[in-house]
Short mmCIF file of C-alpha atoms in Angstrom, two decimals:
data_model
loop_
_atom_site.label_atom_id
_atom_site.label_comp_id
_atom_site.label_asym_id
_atom_site.label_seq_id
_atom_site.Cartn_x
_atom_site.Cartn_y
_atom_site.Cartn_z
CA UNK A 1 136.20 51.70 141.48
CA UNK A 2 134.95 55.27 141.18
CA UNK A 3 135.81 55.77 137.49
CA UNK A 4 134.15 59.01 136.36
CA UNK A 5 132.23 60.95 138.99
CA UNK A 6 129.85 63.80 138.19
CA UNK A 7 128.13 66.21 140.52
CA UNK A 8 125.37 67.10 140.96
CA UNK A 9 123.08 64.31 139.74
CA UNK A 10 120.05 66.58 139.45
CA UNK A 11 119.65 70.35 139.19
CA UNK A 12 116.84 72.78 138.50
CA UNK A 13 117.81 76.29 137.43
CA UNK A 14 115.87 79.39 136.60
CA UNK A 15 116.52 81.06 133.27
CA UNK A 16 119.56 83.30 133.57
CA UNK A 17 121.11 81.54 136.54
CA UNK A 18 124.60 80.13 136.32
CA UNK A 19 126.05 76.85 137.52
CA UNK A 20 129.05 74.59 137.16
CA UNK A 21 128.91 70.86 136.59
CA UNK A 22 131.84 69.04 138.10
CA UNK A 23 133.56 65.95 136.74
CA UNK A 24 136.49 63.97 138.07
CA UNK A 25 138.13 60.75 136.89
CA UNK A 26 140.54 58.51 138.71
CA UNK A 27 141.76 56.43 135.77
CA UNK A 28 144.72 58.69 134.91
CA UNK A 29 143.14 59.42 131.53
CA UNK A 30 144.45 62.22 129.36
CA UNK A 31 141.25 63.03 127.47
CA UNK A 32 137.99 64.22 128.94
CA UNK A 33 134.69 65.18 127.33
CA UNK A 34 131.35 66.78 128.00
CA UNK A 35 128.30 65.52 126.10
CA UNK A 36 124.65 66.39 126.24
CA UNK A 37 121.90 63.89 125.54
CA UNK A 38 118.50 64.93 124.29
CA UNK A 39 115.64 62.61 123.31
CA UNK A 40 116.07 61.29 119.78
CA UNK A 41 119.39 63.10 119.31
CA UNK A 42 121.94 60.67 120.65
CA UNK A 43 124.88 62.26 122.43
CA UNK A 44 126.41 65.46 121.15
CA UNK A 45 129.85 66.68 122.09
CA UNK A 46 129.97 70.07 123.80
CA UNK A 47 133.66 70.45 124.63
CA UNK A 48 136.63 68.18 125.03
CA UNK A 49 140.10 68.32 126.51
CA UNK A 50 142.84 66.25 124.96
CA UNK A 51 145.21 66.87 127.84
CA UNK A 52 145.67 69.00 130.90
CA UNK A 53 145.72 72.66 129.90
CA UNK A 54 143.93 72.27 126.57
CA UNK A 55 140.27 72.52 125.65
CA UNK A 56 138.45 72.56 122.32
CA UNK A 57 134.94 73.08 121.08
CA UNK A 58 132.80 70.19 120.00
CA UNK A 59 129.59 70.12 118.01
CA UNK A 60 127.40 72.25 120.32
CA UNK A 61 129.59 74.61 122.42
CA UNK A 62 127.42 77.74 122.43
CA UNK A 63 126.32 78.80 125.90
CA UNK A 64 128.96 76.74 127.68
CA UNK A 65 132.47 77.15 128.99
CA UNK A 66 134.86 74.55 130.34
CA UNK A 67 137.91 74.35 132.54
CA UNK A 68 140.42 71.53 132.71
CA UNK A 69 141.48 72.19 136.26
CA UNK A 70 144.07 69.41 136.36
CA UNK A 71 144.43 65.96 134.86
CA UNK A 72 141.58 64.58 136.98
CA UNK A 73 138.99 67.34 136.75
CA UNK A 74 137.03 68.88 133.91
CA UNK A 75 134.18 71.26 134.69
CA UNK A 76 131.36 72.61 132.53
CA UNK A 77 129.88 76.03 133.23
CA UNK A 78 126.61 77.53 132.14
CA UNK A 79 126.92 81.28 132.56
CA UNK A 80 123.30 82.18 131.85
CA UNK A 81 121.09 79.12 131.64
CA UNK A 82 118.39 78.89 128.99
CA UNK A 83 115.49 76.43 128.67
CA UNK A 84 117.20 75.01 125.56
CA UNK A 85 119.95 73.76 127.86
CA UNK A 86 117.56 71.42 129.62
CA UNK A 87 119.23 68.09 129.01
CA UNK A 88 121.16 65.22 130.53
CA UNK A 89 124.87 65.97 130.66
CA UNK A 90 127.51 63.28 130.62
CA UNK A 91 131.17 63.59 131.34
CA UNK A 92 133.52 60.99 129.90
CA UNK A 93 137.20 60.20 129.82
CA UNK A 94 139.52 58.07 127.71
CA UNK A 95 143.17 57.20 127.64
CA UNK A 96 144.04 58.84 124.35
CA UNK A 97 142.13 61.15 122.07
CA UNK A 98 142.73 58.94 119.06
CA UNK A 99 143.68 55.85 120.94
CA UNK A 100 142.14 52.46 120.92
CA UNK A 101 140.44 52.69 124.26
CA UNK A 102 136.80 53.44 124.62
CA UNK A 103 135.42 56.36 126.58
CA UNK A 104 134.10 55.78 130.10
CA UNK A 105 131.08 57.76 131.20
CA UNK A 106 129.91 59.30 134.43
CA UNK A 107 126.42 58.79 135.78
CA UNK A 108 125.06 61.97 134.23
CA UNK A 109 123.55 65.22 135.47
CA UNK A 110 119.90 65.81 134.73
CA UNK A 111 119.47 69.57 134.33
CA UNK A 112 116.16 71.37 134.01
CA UNK A 113 116.03 75.08 133.19
CA UNK A 114 112.68 76.71 133.87
CA UNK B 1 130.49 66.58 108.55
CA UNK B 2 130.83 63.35 110.46
CA UNK B 3 127.71 61.26 110.42
CA UNK B 4 126.79 58.09 112.20
CA UNK B 5 123.46 56.61 111.24
CA UNK B 6 121.79 53.76 113.02
CA UNK B 7 118.81 51.78 111.95
CA UNK B 8 116.35 50.95 113.05
CA UNK B 9 115.87 53.66 115.70
CA UNK B 10 113.17 51.66 117.39
CA UNK B 11 112.80 47.90 117.51
CA UNK B 12 110.28 45.76 119.30
CA UNK B 13 110.90 42.04 119.14
CA UNK B 14 109.92 38.85 120.85
CA UNK B 15 112.11 36.78 123.06
CA UNK B 16 113.91 34.03 121.21
CA UNK B 17 114.14 35.91 117.93
CA UNK B 18 117.26 37.12 116.14
CA UNK B 19 117.82 40.61 114.86
CA UNK B 20 120.50 42.98 113.64
CA UNK B 21 121.10 46.67 114.29
CA UNK B 22 123.01 48.51 111.59
CA UNK B 23 125.43 51.40 111.98
CA UNK B 24 126.70 53.35 108.97
CA UNK B 25 129.39 55.96 109.42
CA UNK B 26 130.84 58.52 107.08
CA UNK B 27 134.53 58.70 107.98
CA UNK B 28 137.45 56.50 106.99
CA UNK B 29 137.85 55.43 110.59
CA UNK B 30 139.00 51.90 111.36
CA UNK B 31 137.48 51.83 114.81
CA UNK B 32 133.92 51.67 116.00
CA UNK B 33 132.35 51.45 119.46
CA UNK B 34 129.09 50.03 120.76
CA UNK B 35 127.46 51.18 123.98
CA UNK B 36 124.40 50.15 125.93
CA UNK B 37 122.23 52.52 127.95
CA UNK B 38 119.46 51.47 130.33
CA UNK B 39 116.69 53.98 131.09
CA UNK B 40 117.92 56.76 133.37
CA UNK B 41 121.42 55.30 133.46
CA UNK B 42 124.81 56.04 132.00
CA UNK B 43 126.44 54.44 128.97
CA UNK B 44 128.18 51.12 129.31
CA UNK B 45 130.84 50.06 126.83
CA UNK B 46 129.96 46.82 125.03
CA UNK B 47 132.42 46.42 122.20
CA UNK B 48 135.47 48.13 120.76
CA UNK B 49 136.11 47.21 117.12
CA UNK B 50 139.55 48.25 116.03
CA UNK B 51 140.10 46.95 112.51
CA UNK B 52 138.40 45.84 109.34
CA UNK B 53 136.81 42.45 109.76
CA UNK B 54 136.82 42.64 113.55
CA UNK B 55 134.19 40.48 115.19
CA UNK B 56 133.49 40.41 118.91
CA UNK B 57 130.94 38.40 120.85
CA UNK B 58 129.62 38.65 124.35
CA UNK B 59 126.79 36.32 125.25
CA UNK B 60 123.90 36.84 122.85
CA UNK B 61 125.45 39.93 121.27
CA UNK B 62 127.91 39.93 118.40
CA UNK B 63 129.39 43.01 116.75
CA UNK B 64 131.29 43.25 113.50
CA UNK B 65 133.04 45.94 111.49
CA UNK B 66 133.43 46.36 107.74
CA UNK B 67 135.54 49.46 107.17
CA UNK B 68 135.30 49.24 103.38
CA UNK B 69 131.52 49.46 103.55
CA UNK B 70 131.72 51.81 106.57
CA UNK B 71 129.27 49.53 108.30
CA UNK B 72 129.08 47.93 111.70
CA UNK B 73 126.41 45.52 112.86
CA UNK B 74 125.21 44.42 116.27
CA UNK B 75 123.52 41.05 116.05
CA UNK B 76 121.24 39.74 118.75
CA UNK B 77 120.76 35.99 118.96
CA UNK B 78 117.78 34.44 120.73
CA UNK B 79 116.85 37.69 122.43
CA UNK B 80 115.95 37.78 126.11
CA UNK B 81 114.12 40.50 128.03
CA UNK B 82 117.30 41.60 129.85
CA UNK B 83 118.70 42.88 126.57
CA UNK B 84 116.04 45.59 126.40
CA UNK B 85 117.95 48.88 126.33
CA UNK B 86 119.09 51.61 123.97
CA UNK B 87 122.16 50.73 121.93
CA UNK B 88 124.49 53.34 120.50
CA UNK B 89 127.27 53.01 118.01
CA UNK B 90 130.00 55.63 117.95
CA UNK B 91 132.76 56.45 115.52
CA UNK B 92 136.15 57.85 116.39
CA UNK B 93 136.92 59.18 112.94
CA UNK B 94 137.23 62.81 113.89
CA UNK B 95 139.78 64.68 115.94
CA UNK B 96 137.39 65.41 118.71
CA UNK B 97 136.03 62.49 120.63
CA UNK B 98 133.31 60.10 119.65
CA UNK B 99 130.49 60.84 117.23
CA UNK B 100 127.37 58.95 118.27
CA UNK B 101 124.44 57.65 116.35
CA UNK B 102 120.96 58.50 117.61
CA UNK B 103 120.59 55.14 119.26
CA UNK B 104 118.38 52.11 118.75
CA UNK B 105 115.68 51.71 121.38
CA UNK B 106 115.22 47.97 121.75
CA UNK B 107 112.26 46.40 123.50
CA UNK B 108 112.17 42.64 123.90
CA UNK B 109 108.82 41.24 124.85
CA UNK B 110 108.16 37.88 126.45
#
C-alpha cells in the first residue's frame, strides 16, 4: 500500500539553487496538494490541482511552481531557493476537491536552504 | 479569509485524565477533519465529520461537530502516553483544499 510517495525525503540547497520535489499517488485520486509545514504555523497550502491538467494557487504560492504531469504525479519546483523556503513539504491527495473523503499525506520532504 | 483556530496549542496532562481540544472555524462548512502527527512523521487521518451533530469515537478519542457554533471538539478519555502527538483540525470550507489549524501539541506524562 504505497499511497502517496514523495521524493526526496531530505534535501539541502544553497540559496539560488533550484530543485523539484516529486509526488506520486496510486489511489486514483483526482485532487492533489502541496503544503508546507513550519513550526507553530500548522500546514499552509502552496498549490493544488483539482484534476489532471489544472493547477491553482493556494495560500503561499510565491517562489514555487507546480506541474500536474498526469493523474498520478504532481511536482513542486523551487526555481531559486531562498532560506525562507526552509520547511517540511507535504504532498497530499484526495478523491474529490469538495468531496467527503479526507486527504492522504506523503511522508514529507525536509528541505533546508542555506 | 478562512480561519481555523485550535486551543489550546500546547497541553501537558497526566495519564488517566480527561481533556478536550477545541477547534473553531470561520466558514459555513459542514465537514471537519482531525489528524494526528507524531514527531518527524506525516499526518494520519483520525476522524472525518461530515454533518452537524456528527460524533465519532476511536478508542480513547471522540470527536464531535457543531456546525451552528462552527465548533469541533476532540475529547480524550483516560489519557495514555501513546496518545502524545500533535493534533490538527482542518476545515474544507473553501474551494482549495483543507485549511488547517496550528495544531495542539499534546504531551501525556505518566
